[in-house]
Each structure stands twice: as structure tokens, then as C-alpha cells.
Coordinates of C-alpha atoms in Angstrom, one line a residue:
X1 CA 42.6 34.1 -36.9
X2 CA 40.9 32.7 -34.2
X3 CA 41.1 35.4 -31.6
X4 CA 37.6 37.2 -32.8
X5 CA 35.6 34.0 -32.5
X6 CA 37.5 32.8 -29.4
X7 CA 36.9 36.5 -27.9
X8 CA 33.0 36.4 -28.7
X9 CA 33.0 32.8 -27.5
X10 CA 34.2 34.0 -24.2
X11 CA 32.2 37.0 -23.8
X12 CA 29.1 34.9 -24.5
X13 CA 30.2 32.3 -21.8
X14 CA 30.6 35.5 -19.2
X15 CA 27.5 37.0 -20.1
X16 CA 25.6 33.9 -19.4
X17 CA 27.3 33.4 -16.4
X18 CA 26.7 36.9 -15.3
X19 CA 23.1 36.6 -16.3
X20 CA 22.8 33.5 -13.9
X21 CA 24.3 35.2 -11.0
X22 CA 22.0 38.2 -11.6
X23 CA 19.0 36.2 -11.4
X24 CA 20.3 34.1 -8.4
X25 CA 21.2 37.3 -6.2
X26 CA 17.6 38.3 -7.2
X27 CA 16.3 34.8 -5.8
X28 CA 18.0 34.6 -3.1
X29 CA 17.5 38.4 -1.6
X30 CA 13.5 37.6 -2.3
X31 CA 13.0 39.7 -5.0
X32 CA 11.5 36.9 -7.1
X33 CA 9.8 34.1 -6.3
X34 CA 7.1 31.3 -7.2
X35 CA 3.9 32.6 -6.2
X36 CA 0.7 30.3 -5.2
X37 CA -2.8 32.1 -5.9
X38 CA -6.5 31.0 -6.2
X39 CA -7.6 31.4 -10.0
X40 CA -10.1 34.1 -11.1
X41 CA -13.0 32.9 -12.5
X42 CA -13.9 36.3 -13.5
X43 CA -11.8 39.3 -14.1
X44 CA -11.5 41.7 -10.9
X45 CA -10.7 45.4 -11.4
X46 CA -7.5 46.4 -9.4
X47 CA -8.4 48.1 -6.6
X48 CA -5.9 50.4 -4.5
X49 CA -4.5 49.3 -1.2
X50 CA -3.0 52.6 -0.2
X51 CA 0.2 51.7 -0.7
X52 CA 1.9 55.4 -1.1
X53 CA 5.2 56.0 -2.8
X54 CA 6.7 58.8 -1.5
X55 CA 9.2 60.9 -3.3
X56 CA 10.4 62.8 -0.2
X57 CA 13.5 62.9 2.2
X58 CA 12.6 62.1 5.7
X59 CA 15.0 63.0 8.5
X60 CA 17.2 60.3 10.4
X61 CA 14.8 60.9 13.4
X62 CA 11.1 59.0 13.0
X63 CA 9.5 62.1 14.1
X64 CA 10.9 64.0 11.4
X65 CA 9.1 65.8 8.9
X66 CA 8.2 64.4 5.5
X67 CA 8.8 66.5 2.3
X68 CA 6.2 65.3 -0.4
X69 CA 6.0 66.7 -3.9
X70 CA 3.0 69.3 -4.5
X71 CA 1.5 72.1 -6.8
X72 CA -0.6 74.7 -6.3
X73 CA -4.4 74.6 -6.8
X74 CA -5.5 77.0 -9.2
X75 CA -8.9 77.8 -7.4
X76 CA -7.9 77.8 -3.9
X77 CA -4.0 78.8 -4.0
X78 CA -3.3 76.2 -1.7
X79 CA -0.2 73.7 -2.3
X80 CA -1.7 70.2 -2.6
X81 CA 0.3 67.2 -2.3
X82 CA 0.9 65.1 -5.8
X83 CA 2.2 61.8 -4.4
X84 CA 0.5 59.0 -6.3
X85 CA -0.9 56.2 -4.6
X86 CA -0.1 52.8 -6.6
X87 CA -3.1 50.3 -7.3
X88 CA -1.8 47.1 -6.7
X89 CA -3.5 43.8 -7.5
X90 CA -5.6 42.1 -4.9
X91 CA -5.0 38.2 -4.8
X92 CA -7.5 36.2 -2.5
X93 CA -5.9 33.3 -0.6
X94 CA -8.9 31.3 0.1
X95 CA -12.1 29.6 -1.8
X96 CA -15.1 28.0 -1.4
X97 CA -15.2 24.6 -3.0
X98 CA -18.2 22.1 -2.8
X99 CA -18.1 18.5 -2.0
X100 CA -20.3 16.3 -4.5
X101 CA -20.6 12.4 -4.4
X102 CA -17.8 12.1 -2.0
X103 CA -15.3 14.2 -4.0
X104 CA -13.7 17.4 -3.9
X105 CA -11.8 19.2 -6.6
X106 CA -9.7 22.3 -5.9
X107 CA -7.5 24.6 -8.5
X108 CA -4.6 26.7 -8.2
X109 CA -2.1 28.8 -10.1
X110 CA 1.4 28.4 -9.9
X111 CA 3.4 31.5 -11.1
X112 CA 7.2 31.2 -11.8
X113 CA 8.7 34.9 -12.9
X114 CA 10.8 34.3 -15.8
X115 CA 13.6 35.7 -13.9
X116 CA 13.8 32.6 -12.0
X117 CA 14.2 30.4 -15.4
X118 CA 17.7 29.6 -16.6
X119 CA 18.7 27.3 -19.4
X120 CA 21.1 25.9 -16.8
X121 CA 18.7 25.1 -14.3
X122 CA 15.6 22.9 -13.0
X123 CA 12.9 24.1 -10.7
X124 CA 11.2 21.4 -8.9
X125 CA 8.0 22.5 -7.7
X126 CA 6.6 20.1 -4.6
X127 CA 3.1 20.8 -4.0
X128 CA 1.5 19.6 -0.8
X129 CA -2.0 19.8 1.0
X130 CA -3.0 19.7 4.4
X131 CA -5.8 17.5 5.1
X132 CA -7.1 17.4 9.0
X133 CA -4.1 15.9 10.5
X134 CA -2.3 14.6 7.3
X135 CA 0.4 16.2 4.9
X136 CA -0.4 14.9 1.4
X137 CA 2.1 15.4 -1.1
X138 CA 0.7 16.2 -4.6
X139 CA 2.4 15.6 -8.1
X140 CA 5.3 17.7 -8.7
X141 CA 6.0 20.1 -11.1
X142 CA 9.2 20.4 -13.2
X143 CA 10.2 23.7 -15.2
X144 CA 13.6 22.3 -16.9
X145 CA 16.1 24.5 -18.6
X146 CA 17.0 23.3 -22.5
X147 CA 20.7 22.7 -21.5
X148 CA 19.9 21.1 -18.0
X149 CA 17.8 18.5 -20.0
X150 CA 20.3 18.2 -22.8
X151 CA 22.8 17.1 -19.9
X152 CA 20.3 14.7 -18.5
X153 CA 20.1 13.2 -21.8
X154 CA 24.2 13.4 -22.4
X155 CA 24.3 11.1 -19.1
X156 CA 22.0 8.6 -20.2
X157 CA 23.4 8.5 -23.7
X158 CA 27.0 7.7 -21.5
X159 CA 25.3 5.1 -19.6
X160 CA 23.8 3.7 -22.7
X161 CA 27.6 3.5 -24.6
X162 CA 28.6 1.6 -21.0
X163 CA 25.7 -0.9 -21.3
X164 CA 26.7 -1.4 -25.1
X165 CA 30.3 -2.4 -24.0
X166 CA 28.9 -5.0 -22.0
X167 CA 28.9 -8.6 -23.7
X168 CA 25.6 -10.5 -23.6
X169 CA 26.6 -13.3 -25.9
X170 CA 28.8 -15.8 -23.9
X171 CA 30.3 -17.3 -27.5
X172 CA 32.4 -14.1 -27.9
X173 CA 34.4 -15.5 -25.0
X174 CA 35.6 -18.6 -27.4
X175 CA 37.8 -18.3 -29.9
X176 CA 35.7 -20.3 -32.4
X177 CA 37.7 -20.0 -35.5
X178 CA 41.2 -20.9 -33.9
X179 CA 39.0 -24.4 -32.5
X180 CA 37.8 -25.3 -35.9
X181 CA 41.5 -24.6 -37.4
X182 CA 43.0 -26.9 -35.0
X183 CA 40.2 -29.4 -35.4
X184 CA 40.6 -29.3 -39.4
X185 CA 44.3 -29.7 -38.9
X186 CA 44.3 -32.8 -36.4
X187 CA 41.2 -34.4 -36.4
X188 CA 39.8 -33.9 -40.2
X189 CA 37.2 -36.9 -39.5
X190 CA 36.0 -35.1 -36.2
X191 CA 35.6 -31.4 -38.3
X192 CA 33.9 -33.4 -40.6
X193 CA 30.9 -33.8 -37.9
X194 CA 30.6 -29.9 -38.1
X195 CA 27.8 -30.3 -40.5
X196 CA 26.7 -33.7 -39.5
X197 CA 23.2 -32.9 -37.4
X198 CA 23.3 -36.6 -35.8
X199 CA 24.0 -37.5 -32.0
X200 CA 27.4 -37.9 -30.5
X201 CA 27.2 -38.5 -26.8
X202 CA 30.1 -37.1 -25.0
X203 CA 32.4 -40.3 -24.0
X204 CA 32.4 -41.0 -27.8
X205 CA 33.5 -37.2 -28.7
X206 CA 36.3 -37.7 -26.2
X207 CA 37.4 -40.7 -27.8
X208 CA 37.5 -38.9 -31.0
X209 CA 39.2 -35.7 -30.1
X210 CA 41.3 -37.4 -27.2
X211 CA 40.6 -34.4 -25.1
X212 CA 37.1 -33.5 -22.9
X213 CA 34.7 -31.0 -24.3
X214 CA 35.7 -29.0 -21.0
X215 CA 39.5 -29.0 -21.8
X216 CA 38.9 -27.6 -25.1
X217 CA 36.6 -24.8 -24.3
X218 CA 39.2 -23.8 -21.6
X219 CA 42.2 -24.1 -23.8
X220 CA 40.5 -21.7 -26.2
X221 CA 38.2 -19.4 -23.9
X222 CA 39.0 -15.5 -23.3
X223 CA 39.6 -15.7 -19.8
X224 CA 40.5 -12.1 -19.4
X225 CA 37.7 -10.8 -21.3
X226 CA 35.2 -12.5 -19.7
X227 CA 36.4 -11.2 -16.1
X228 CA 36.4 -7.6 -17.4
X229 CA 33.2 -8.1 -18.9
X230 CA 31.8 -9.3 -15.3
X231 CA 33.0 -6.4 -13.7
X232 CA 31.1 -3.9 -16.0
X233 CA 27.9 -5.7 -14.9
X234 CA 28.7 -5.6 -11.3
X235 CA 29.3 -1.8 -12.1
X236 CA 26.0 -1.3 -13.7
X237 CA 24.3 0.4 -10.6
X238 CA 27.4 2.8 -9.5
X239 CA 28.0 3.9 -13.2
X240 CA 24.4 4.6 -13.4
X241 CA 24.7 7.2 -10.6
X242 CA 27.9 8.7 -12.2
X243 CA 26.5 9.5 -15.5
X244 CA 22.9 9.9 -14.9
X245 CA 23.0 12.2 -11.7
X246 CA 19.8 13.6 -12.0
X247 CA 17.6 10.9 -13.7
X248 CA 14.4 11.9 -15.8
X249 CA 11.1 10.8 -13.8
X250 CA 7.6 10.2 -14.7
X251 CA 6.0 8.6 -11.8
X252 CA 4.7 11.0 -9.2
X253 CA 5.2 14.1 -11.8
X254 CA 2.4 16.0 -13.2
X255 CA 4.2 18.2 -15.6
X256 CA 7.7 18.3 -16.7
X257 CA 8.2 21.2 -19.4
X258 CA 11.5 21.9 -21.2
X259 CA 11.7 25.8 -21.3
X260 CA 13.5 26.5 -24.6
X261 CA 13.4 30.6 -24.4
X262 CA 11.8 31.6 -21.1
X263 CA 10.3 35.3 -22.3
X264 CA 7.7 35.7 -19.5
X265 CA 6.5 34.5 -16.8
X266 CA 5.2 30.7 -16.4
X267 CA 1.6 29.6 -15.2
X268 CA 0.4 26.5 -14.6
X269 CA -3.5 25.8 -13.3
X270 CA -3.4 23.2 -11.0
X271 CA -6.3 21.0 -10.8
X272 CA -6.5 18.2 -8.0
X273 CA -9.7 15.9 -7.1
X274 CA -9.8 13.8 -4.0
X275 CA -11.9 11.8 -2.0
X276 CA -13.3 14.0 0.6
X277 CA -13.3 13.0 4.5
X278 CA -16.1 12.8 7.1
X279 CA -16.6 16.6 8.7
X280 CA -13.7 17.9 6.6
X281 CA -14.0 21.6 6.4
X282 CA -11.2 23.1 4.9
X283 CA -7.8 21.9 3.2
X284 CA -4.6 24.0 3.1
X285 CA -2.3 24.1 -0.1
X286 CA 1.6 25.1 -0.1
X287 CA 4.7 24.4 -2.0
X288 CA 8.0 23.1 -1.6
X289 CA 10.5 24.5 -4.1
X290 CA 14.0 23.6 -5.2
X291 CA 16.5 24.7 -7.8
X292 CA 18.9 22.5 -9.4
X293 CA 21.8 22.7 -11.6
X294 CA 24.1 20.1 -12.7
X295 CA 21.8 17.7 -10.8
X296 CA 23.1 19.4 -7.5
X297 CA 20.4 21.4 -5.5
X298 CA 21.5 25.0 -5.3
X299 CA 18.6 26.7 -3.6
X300 CA 15.5 25.9 -1.5
X301 CA 12.6 27.9 -1.4
X302 CA 10.9 29.1 1.6
X303 CA 7.1 28.1 1.8
X304 CA 4.9 30.6 0.2
X305 CA 2.0 32.0 2.0
X306 CA -0.6 28.8 1.8
X307 CA -4.0 28.7 0.3
X308 CA -7.2 27.6 2.2
X309 CA -10.1 25.8 0.5
X310 CA -13.2 25.8 2.6
X311 CA -15.5 22.8 1.9
X312 CA -18.8 23.0 1.9
X313 CA -21.0 19.9 1.4
X314 CA -24.9 18.7 1.1
X315 CA -24.3 16.8 4.6
X316 CA -24.1 20.4 6.0
X317 CA -27.9 20.9 5.1
X318 CA -28.9 17.8 7.1
X319 CA -31.7 18.1 9.5
X320 CA -30.1 16.2 12.9
X321 CA -32.8 17.0 15.3
X322 CA -33.5 13.6 17.1
X323 CA -36.3 11.7 15.4
X324 CA -38.8 9.6 17.7
X325 CA -41.0 6.7 16.8
X326 CA -44.3 5.6 18.6
X327 CA -44.7 2.3 19.3
X328 CA -47.2 -0.1 21.6
X329 CA -45.4 -1.5 24.6
X330 CA -47.1 -4.5 26.0
X331 CA -47.0 -5.7 29.5
X332 CA -46.5 -9.3 28.6
X333 CA -43.5 -10.2 27.0
X334 CA -42.9 -13.7 25.3
X335 CA -39.3 -15.1 24.3
X336 CA -38.4 -18.8 23.2
X337 CA -35.5 -20.3 22.1
X338 CA -35.1 -24.1 20.8
X339 CA -32.1 -26.5 21.5
X340 CA -31.1 -29.8 19.8
X341 CA -30.1 -31.8 22.6
X342 CA -29.7 -35.8 21.8
X343 CA -30.7 -38.3 24.0
X344 CA -30.0 -42.0 23.7
X345 CA -32.4 -44.2 21.9
X346 CA -35.5 -44.7 24.4
X347 CA -33.9 -42.9 27.2
X348 CA -34.7 -39.7 29.0
X349 CA -31.2 -38.9 30.7
X350 CA -29.6 -35.8 29.8
X351 CA -26.1 -36.9 28.7
X352 CA -23.6 -33.4 28.2
X353 CA -21.2 -35.2 26.7
X354 CA -23.5 -36.7 23.7
X355 CA -23.4 -35.2 20.5
X356 CA -23.4 -31.3 20.7
X357 CA -25.1 -31.4 24.0
X358 CA -22.3 -29.3 25.6
X359 CA -22.8 -26.5 23.2
X360 CA -26.2 -26.5 23.1
X361 CA -27.0 -26.7 26.8
X362 CA -24.4 -23.7 27.5
X363 CA -26.8 -21.6 25.1
X364 CA -29.5 -22.3 27.0
X365 CA -28.3 -21.5 30.3
X366 CA -26.8 -18.2 28.6
X367 CA -30.6 -17.3 27.6
X368 CA -31.8 -17.9 31.0
X369 CA -28.9 -16.0 32.7
X370 CA -29.7 -13.0 30.3
X371 CA -33.6 -13.3 31.4
X372 CA -32.7 -13.3 35.1
X373 CA -30.1 -10.2 34.6
X374 CA -32.9 -7.8 33.7
X375 CA -34.2 -5.9 36.0
X376 CA -37.4 -4.6 34.0
X377 CA -38.7 -8.1 33.4
X378 CA -40.1 -10.9 35.6
X379 CA -40.2 -14.5 34.9
X380 CA -43.8 -15.5 35.1
X381 CA -43.4 -18.9 33.5
X382 CA -40.5 -21.1 31.5
X383 CA -42.1 -24.1 30.0
X384 CA -39.7 -26.9 28.7
X385 CA -41.4 -28.6 25.9
X386 CA -39.2 -31.9 24.6
X387 CA -40.6 -33.4 21.3
X388 CA -39.9 -36.6 19.8
X389 CA -40.0 -37.9 15.8
X390 CA -42.7 -40.1 14.8
X391 CA -41.0 -43.8 15.2
X392 CA -42.4 -46.0 17.9
X393 CA -46.0 -45.6 19.0
X394 CA -47.5 -42.3 19.8
X395 CA -48.5 -43.5 23.3
X396 CA -44.3 -44.5 23.9
X397 CA -43.5 -41.4 22.4
X398 CA -45.9 -39.0 24.6
X399 CA -44.1 -40.7 27.9
X400 CA -40.8 -40.2 26.8
X401 CA -41.2 -36.9 25.6
X402 CA -42.7 -36.0 29.1
X403 CA -39.6 -38.0 30.7
X404 CA -37.3 -35.6 28.6
X405 CA -38.8 -32.5 29.5
X406 CA -38.7 -33.2 33.3
X407 CA -35.0 -34.2 32.8
X408 CA -34.2 -30.9 31.5
X409 CA -36.2 -29.0 33.9
X410 CA -34.1 -30.7 36.6
X411 CA -30.9 -30.0 34.8
X412 CA -31.2 -26.3 34.8
X413 CA -33.2 -25.9 38.5
X414 CA -29.4 -25.6 39.8
X415 CA -29.2 -22.3 37.3
X416 CA -32.1 -20.5 38.0
X417 CA -32.5 -18.2 41.2
X418 CA -34.6 -19.6 44.2
X419 CA -37.6 -17.1 43.7
X420 CA -37.8 -18.4 40.2
X421 CA -37.6 -22.2 40.1
X422 CA -41.2 -22.5 40.8
X423 CA -41.8 -20.7 37.5
X424 CA -40.2 -23.8 35.8
X425 CA -42.6 -25.6 34.0
X426 CA -43.0 -28.9 31.5
X427 CA -44.9 -30.1 28.8
X428 CA -44.8 -32.6 26.0
X429 CA -45.0 -33.0 22.1
X430 CA -44.9 -36.5 21.6
X431 CA -44.6 -36.3 17.8
X432 CA -43.9 -33.1 15.9
X433 CA -46.2 -33.7 12.8
X434 CA -46.2 -29.4 12.2
X435 CA -42.4 -29.4 11.9
X436 CA -42.4 -32.6 9.9
X437 CA -44.8 -30.7 7.6
X438 CA -42.8 -27.6 6.8
X439 CA -39.4 -29.6 6.5
X440 CA -41.0 -31.7 4.0
X441 CA -42.8 -28.9 1.8
X442 CA -39.6 -26.8 1.8
X443 CA -37.0 -29.6 0.9
X444 CA -35.0 -29.4 -2.1
X445 CA -34.0 -33.1 -2.1
X446 CA -37.3 -35.1 -2.6
X447 CA -39.0 -34.9 -5.7
X448 CA -42.1 -32.8 -6.2
X449 CA -44.4 -36.2 -6.5
X450 CA -42.8 -37.6 -3.5
X451 CA -43.2 -34.2 -1.4
X452 CA -46.9 -34.1 -2.3
X453 CA -47.3 -37.9 -1.0
X454 CA -46.1 -37.3 2.2
X455 CA -48.1 -34.0 2.7
X456 CA -51.1 -35.9 1.7
X457 CA -50.4 -38.7 4.3
X458 CA -49.6 -35.8 7.0
X459 CA -52.7 -33.8 6.2
X460 CA -55.2 -36.6 5.8
X461 CA -53.6 -38.2 9.4
X462 CA -56.1 -39.3 11.9
X463 CA -54.3 -41.9 13.5
X464 CA -50.7 -41.2 14.1
X465 CA -49.3 -44.5 14.2
X466 CA -51.3 -45.6 10.9
X467 CA -49.7 -42.3 9.5
X468 CA -46.5 -43.5 10.4
X469 CA -47.0 -46.7 8.8
X470 CA -48.3 -45.4 5.6
X471 CA -44.6 -43.3 5.6
X472 CA -42.5 -46.0 6.4
X473 CA -43.9 -48.0 3.2
X474 CA -43.0 -45.2 0.9
X475 CA -39.5 -45.3 -0.9
X476 CA -38.2 -42.0 0.3
X477 CA -39.2 -43.0 4.0
X478 CA -35.3 -43.7 4.5
X479 CA -34.9 -39.9 3.7
X480 CA -37.2 -39.0 6.0
X481 CA -35.8 -41.2 8.7
X482 CA -32.4 -39.9 8.2
X483 CA -32.3 -36.5 7.4
X484 CA -35.6 -35.1 8.7
X485 CA -36.7 -37.3 11.8
X486 CA -33.3 -36.1 13.9
X487 CA -34.3 -32.3 13.1
X488 CA -37.8 -33.2 15.1
X489 CA -36.1 -34.4 18.3
X490 CA -35.7 -30.8 20.0
X491 CA -36.8 -29.1 23.4
X492 CA -38.0 -25.9 23.1
X493 CA -37.7 -23.4 26.1
X494 CA -40.7 -20.6 26.1
X495 CA -40.2 -17.7 28.6
X496 CA -43.5 -15.9 29.8
X497 CA -42.4 -12.5 31.2
X498 CA -43.9 -9.2 32.4
X499 CA -42.8 -5.9 32.7
X500 CA -42.1 -4.9 36.4
X501 CA -44.1 -2.0 37.7
X502 CA -46.6 -1.9 34.7
X503 CA -50.1 -2.3 35.5
X504 CA -51.8 -1.7 32.1
X505 CA -51.7 -4.5 29.3
X506 CA -50.6 -1.8 26.9
X507 CA -48.9 1.6 27.0
X508 CA -48.5 3.9 23.8
X509 CA -44.4 5.3 24.2
X510 CA -41.9 6.9 22.2
X511 CA -38.5 6.0 21.6
X512 CA -35.1 7.4 19.6
X513 CA -35.4 5.9 16.2
X514 CA -31.9 4.6 16.0
X515 CA -32.4 3.5 12.1
X516 CA -33.3 6.9 11.4
X517 CA -30.4 8.6 13.2
X518 CA -28.2 6.2 11.8
X519 CA -28.8 7.5 8.3
X520 CA -28.1 11.0 9.3
X521 CA -24.9 9.5 10.6
X522 CA -24.1 8.2 7.3
X523 CA -25.0 11.7 5.7
X524 CA -22.1 12.9 7.8
X525 CA -19.8 10.1 7.1
X526 CA -20.6 10.9 3.5
X527 CA -21.7 7.2 2.8
X528 CA -24.6 8.4 0.4
X529 CA -25.6 4.9 -0.8
X530 CA -26.0 3.7 2.9
X531 CA -27.9 6.9 3.5
X532 CA -30.4 6.3 0.9
X533 CA -30.9 2.8 2.0
X534 CA -32.0 3.7 5.2
X535 CA -33.7 6.8 4.6
X536 CA -35.8 6.0 1.9
X537 CA -38.4 4.0 3.6
X538 CA -39.1 7.8 5.7
X539 CA -39.7 9.6 2.5
X540 CA -39.0 13.5 3.9
X541 CA -36.6 16.0 3.9
X542 CA -33.3 13.9 5.0
X543 CA -34.6 11.4 2.5
X544 CA -34.7 13.6 -0.4
X545 CA -31.1 15.2 0.8
X546 CA -29.7 11.7 0.8
X547 CA -31.0 11.0 -2.8
X548 CA -29.3 14.5 -4.1
X549 CA -26.0 13.5 -2.1
X550 CA -26.1 10.1 -4.4
X551 CA -27.1 12.4 -7.7
X552 CA -30.4 10.5 -7.7
X553 CA -32.0 13.5 -8.9
X554 CA -35.2 12.3 -10.0
X555 CA -35.9 10.2 -6.8
X556 CA -35.0 13.3 -4.9
X557 CA -37.2 15.5 -7.0
X558 CA -40.3 13.1 -6.6
X559 CA -39.8 13.1 -2.5
X560 CA -39.4 16.8 -2.3
X561 CA -42.9 17.2 -4.1
X562 CA -44.8 15.8 -1.3
X563 CA -43.1 18.0 1.1
X564 CA -44.2 21.5 2.6
X565 CA -43.1 23.9 0.1
X566 CA -43.3 26.3 2.6
X567 CA -40.2 25.1 4.4
X568 CA -36.9 27.2 2.8
X569 CA -34.7 24.3 3.0
X570 CA -37.2 22.4 0.9
X571 CA -37.6 25.0 -1.5
X572 CA -33.5 25.4 -1.9
X573 CA -33.4 21.9 -2.5
X574 CA -36.0 21.9 -4.9
X575 CA -34.2 24.6 -6.7
X576 CA -31.0 22.9 -6.5
X577 CA -32.3 19.5 -8.0
X578 CA -34.4 21.8 -10.7
X579 CA -30.8 23.4 -11.8
X580 CA -29.1 20.1 -12.2
X581 CA -32.4 18.8 -14.4
X582 CA -31.9 21.8 -16.4
X583 CA -35.4 23.6 -15.3
X584 CA -34.0 26.7 -14.9
X585 CA -37.2 28.6 -15.0
X586 CA -38.9 26.3 -12.4
X587 CA -35.8 26.8 -10.0
X588 CA -35.6 30.4 -10.5
X589 CA -39.0 30.4 -8.7
X590 CA -38.2 28.0 -5.9
X591 CA -35.3 30.0 -5.3
X592 CA -36.7 33.3 -5.0
X593 CA -39.7 31.6 -2.7
X594 CA -36.6 30.4 -0.5
X595 CA -35.0 33.7 -0.1
X596 CA -38.4 35.3 1.0
X597 CA -38.8 32.8 3.9
X598 CA -35.2 32.8 4.7
X599 CA -32.9 35.3 3.0
X600 CA -29.7 33.8 4.8
X601 CA -29.9 30.9 2.4
X602 CA -28.8 33.7 -0.2
X603 CA -25.3 33.0 1.5
X604 CA -25.3 29.2 1.3
X605 CA -26.2 29.6 -2.1
X606 CA -22.6 30.9 -2.8
X607 CA -21.3 27.5 -1.6
X608 CA -23.1 25.3 -4.0
X609 CA -22.3 25.4 -7.8
X610 CA -25.2 24.3 -8.8
X611 CA -26.6 27.7 -7.4
X612 CA -24.3 29.8 -9.2
X613 CA -26.6 30.3 -12.1
X614 CA -29.6 31.5 -9.7
X615 CA -27.6 33.9 -7.7
X616 CA -25.9 35.6 -10.9
X617 CA -28.9 35.8 -12.5
X618 CA -30.6 37.6 -9.4
X619 CA -27.9 39.9 -9.8
X620 CA -26.1 39.2 -6.7
X621 CA -23.1 37.2 -7.4
X622 CA -21.2 37.3 -4.4

């Protein structure tokens, strides 16, 4: 009575098996394969590619005749060949895409023929992108058969059943009821404590029970059950690999679709946006594919022909011609530096080991070396000026200032070439009241009233010693003496030089504008925010281009409005920014003007998505 259903089941299994074998043969022979193509934005008419299907017989030798189907022409009476030229679909292998705001978006179609789908299979499609010298993997596409997914889920169910067999409650390993019966029978007083919430120390419990708590637990524990449970814990990873041969993953997977009834081709539009790279001209896309059955790879697909995406950027419109700036070159050159060199109180001797003198003197000598090393400058004089703070009399401070200046001159004498030593001069600044005034005016510790009091004394000063005496009577004098006066004890070095070979006092010349060229380089490096910061003050074509690249369209429009409208690139940018601002009529006027000046810009318009609307409207959609 079971023969017919059994025979039907066997027959169905054989049919399914045969179907898989036929599909596998088609795949291995290359009759069917995963294809990769560029999406068609508009329907393209199928064009013949001159592929001729010949219904004929060819001789075994290559030079043999070809016998073709023919019919008699009713007008001429001649026999005319009737073989059909099949039309095949032309698929583009490349596309132009645009970089905007530092990002590029590419899209491509992945087509899987129905003959490659089977309920028992899983197809893993792994796209990857070639970008410069790197290969970047993209998120995978999984096409999973219904029975394949059911098998994956069964593996998870089996593993879940295994996990449920692991005991997590440690009390399951103790024979609680038998322990209670033992206590109730032999120690009823102790058993009565079961519902007593008061704390009983372990030694007291041991005296009551006659055994320790550990002894009781060991006696009533299920040791074999515990050991068996520990072994299960140790085998968790191994059992997962046994039951779940092909885990269901979600990380790094763009799509995992389960095909219930594969009655047609599978088409997926893959869109990927990535951060562009400086000077990136193109990227390529290809696929790696693997076919799985029961968790095992049964076939690896060869790579299909790669797609190429050519990348255009607004940086390609940059005007990178060198820019020069004019400036006046003066014959005389002045430079100076200041050093805080400490002296012992009342002394003019230079002590390199005092305070920070060593580092300060080293810095001064480096400045001297840098000046000496320059071939284009010659030293006229180096004036050394030591200044003092207002303590003490003005007369003594003058002598001390002059002595300290001379000590510094003698110290650096040996570091200066012989021909320059006569250029070392000294001067003195007994009390640096101007510096004190600046320090007090900008001080953030003193109160406003205290600052005004000190500034009044300094500005009304006629006698330095009298002014110092007035300051010493103020409450804020201690702060002045401890915090501000030390900053007045400094040594300044004034370099007076002239340019070698230059006879006129001034010369007008030009030099490369390095700041501007840095802005151009920032554009090429796709650092648009930095390019805007650098190029904004120049208010020129490249500044407008930087604004547009950073998507500051109104700022770009403002700059372009002040430029020469006869320049084709200016008209082109004006048309583009007006399209962005949805002012299409004005944009069309500037685009037509641009083409009138430079027809080649039409080709550039095919690379910029903003310009599509203008190219299409012009009737020349390329």
C-alpha cells in the first residue's frame, strides 16, 4: 500500500538531483555565469554586432566553401542569401562618475541567471574595488536557497538544544531533598532552623551538626553529573562547529536573500559611496563568487570582466598656472631678537649657569650664525642693548646697563667672524619704562583701579627716581616687583643689514605666491575647506571653484559675478552653480555662452551631473 507514495518520493528526489546536476554542468561549462554590468539610465536600442548564425555545412578544410540558405529575388532573378544577423545587446563596461564634496558614488548591476539558483545552494558574491594600488573588499551579496537556509537553521536548533543541556544553576548538583530528610530525621532542632532567618556562625553549626558544612555538601553532591556538565562547557566551541557548518552572518553582508521560487534571473543594483583620494582618475569593480552546498564550497567562479568607473572632479577645472605677487624689496634689512639673560644683583658678569642663561645664550648665538651664513645679506651693525628694572637710582642703572651690554658683546665676540667684529655695537637702556607700561596695561591680575594708578604715575613721570618712589608706596608694588620687573631685565639684539649687490634703496620685483599655490594644491588633494580658507581673499576663478567644491554655492555665485564673463570656464562654472540653485533659465544662457567661446566644454559637461539637464535640453545628450 506504500509502494506508490514511496515511488513518487523517490522519483521526485531523482528529478531534483538530476536538476542540480544539469545546473552544475551548465555552470562549470560556462554556459551560465554571474554577470556584472553598468546600469542603463535610459533604454538603449539593441544594435546588431554582426554576429551571423549560419545554417550551412562547412568543409573540413578552413578554405572550404560555405553553403548558405538563399531565395530567388523576384526582380533580378538572382539567388540572395537569407541567413539572419542576430541582434545582441551591447553592454557598457565603463561609466563616468563625478566626485562631489570629496565623495564618489558608483552603481553596478549584479545579475544571477535563474539556472544558477537551487534550493540546496547558497551563492556568495564578493564584490571588490580596485582603487589605485589597493584592492578594497565591498559588502557581500548572499543568495540562499530555501532548503539551504533550513539546513542552517536546523544546525542552530541542534546547537541550541545542546546549550540547553548545560546546567547553569549549581544547586542542581546537590541532593537538597535527601539532605533535608537527613537533618529532619537525626537533627530536628537543626532542621527547625530552616525557616529561622537569624545568622548562625559556621563553628556553631558544626557543633550542632557534628559535621562541617563542606562535609555535608560533599556527601550530598552529584559529582558525576557535575563533571559531565563541565565537559559540555568545554565542548561548546567544538559543538558549534559540528552543528553550524555555515553560520548565518550579517556583518559585512549587504544582502542575504532567501529564494523560495527561483523562476527568473536575480538582479541587484549595487550602490557604493566612498571617500575619494587625491588625483584619483578611475576605479575598477569585479566579483569573486563561490557556490556552497551543505556548508561546503563546491565551485569557485572565475572573475567576470571588470567594470571601470572614470572619475571626474571639479579639481580638474582648477587653473594651476603659477601665480606671482609683486612686492617692494628694500636694500636695508632690520631684524631683532630679545633674550632674558639674568645677572647677579648689581653685577655685569655673564654667568651661563645662572637661571636659563645657557639656553638663551645658545639661541642668540644661533641667530648670529644664521645671519652670518647668509650670502645675500651683509651685517652693518649688531647693536646690543641691556635694560634694567626701575629699582635703584637711574644713574646706577645706566652704568649697570652699559656694563652688561659690554659683557654680552665680549661674550659673543669669539663667535663672530673677524670681518664682522667691528660691527658689534653696544647701547644702554637704564630703565625700560615703555615695556613696563605695556605690561601693566595688559595685565589680567591687577584690578582696573590699580592699573590706572600705575599708568598715571608712568605717564606723568618727569623724574624716574621719583616715579619709582611713588610706585613703591602703592599696595600693588610687591606684585610689580616680583612679577613684572623681572621681564624688564632683558637684552635686545638689533641686526642692521643690507642686501649684497643692491645699490638702490628699493626695487620692485615679483615672487611665486606660495600661499596661493598651497590653495591650488589643497584643491588637488580634495581638501576643499582648506582651499576655501586660503583662496577666499584672492576673489578669483580658483576661489569660486573652491567655494563650489565645498558646496558654498552662493559665495561662488558672488565671486563669479565679478569675473570676466567672456572666459569660457567662468561661464561654465556660472551655469553649474545656477543649476545647483535651480535657476535653469539663467544657467542655460551661460552654458550656451560657454559653448560659443569653447565648444570643447560640451564634452566636459558630460562628466558633471549638474550639467545633464542643460546637455539634454540642448538636444545633444552624450
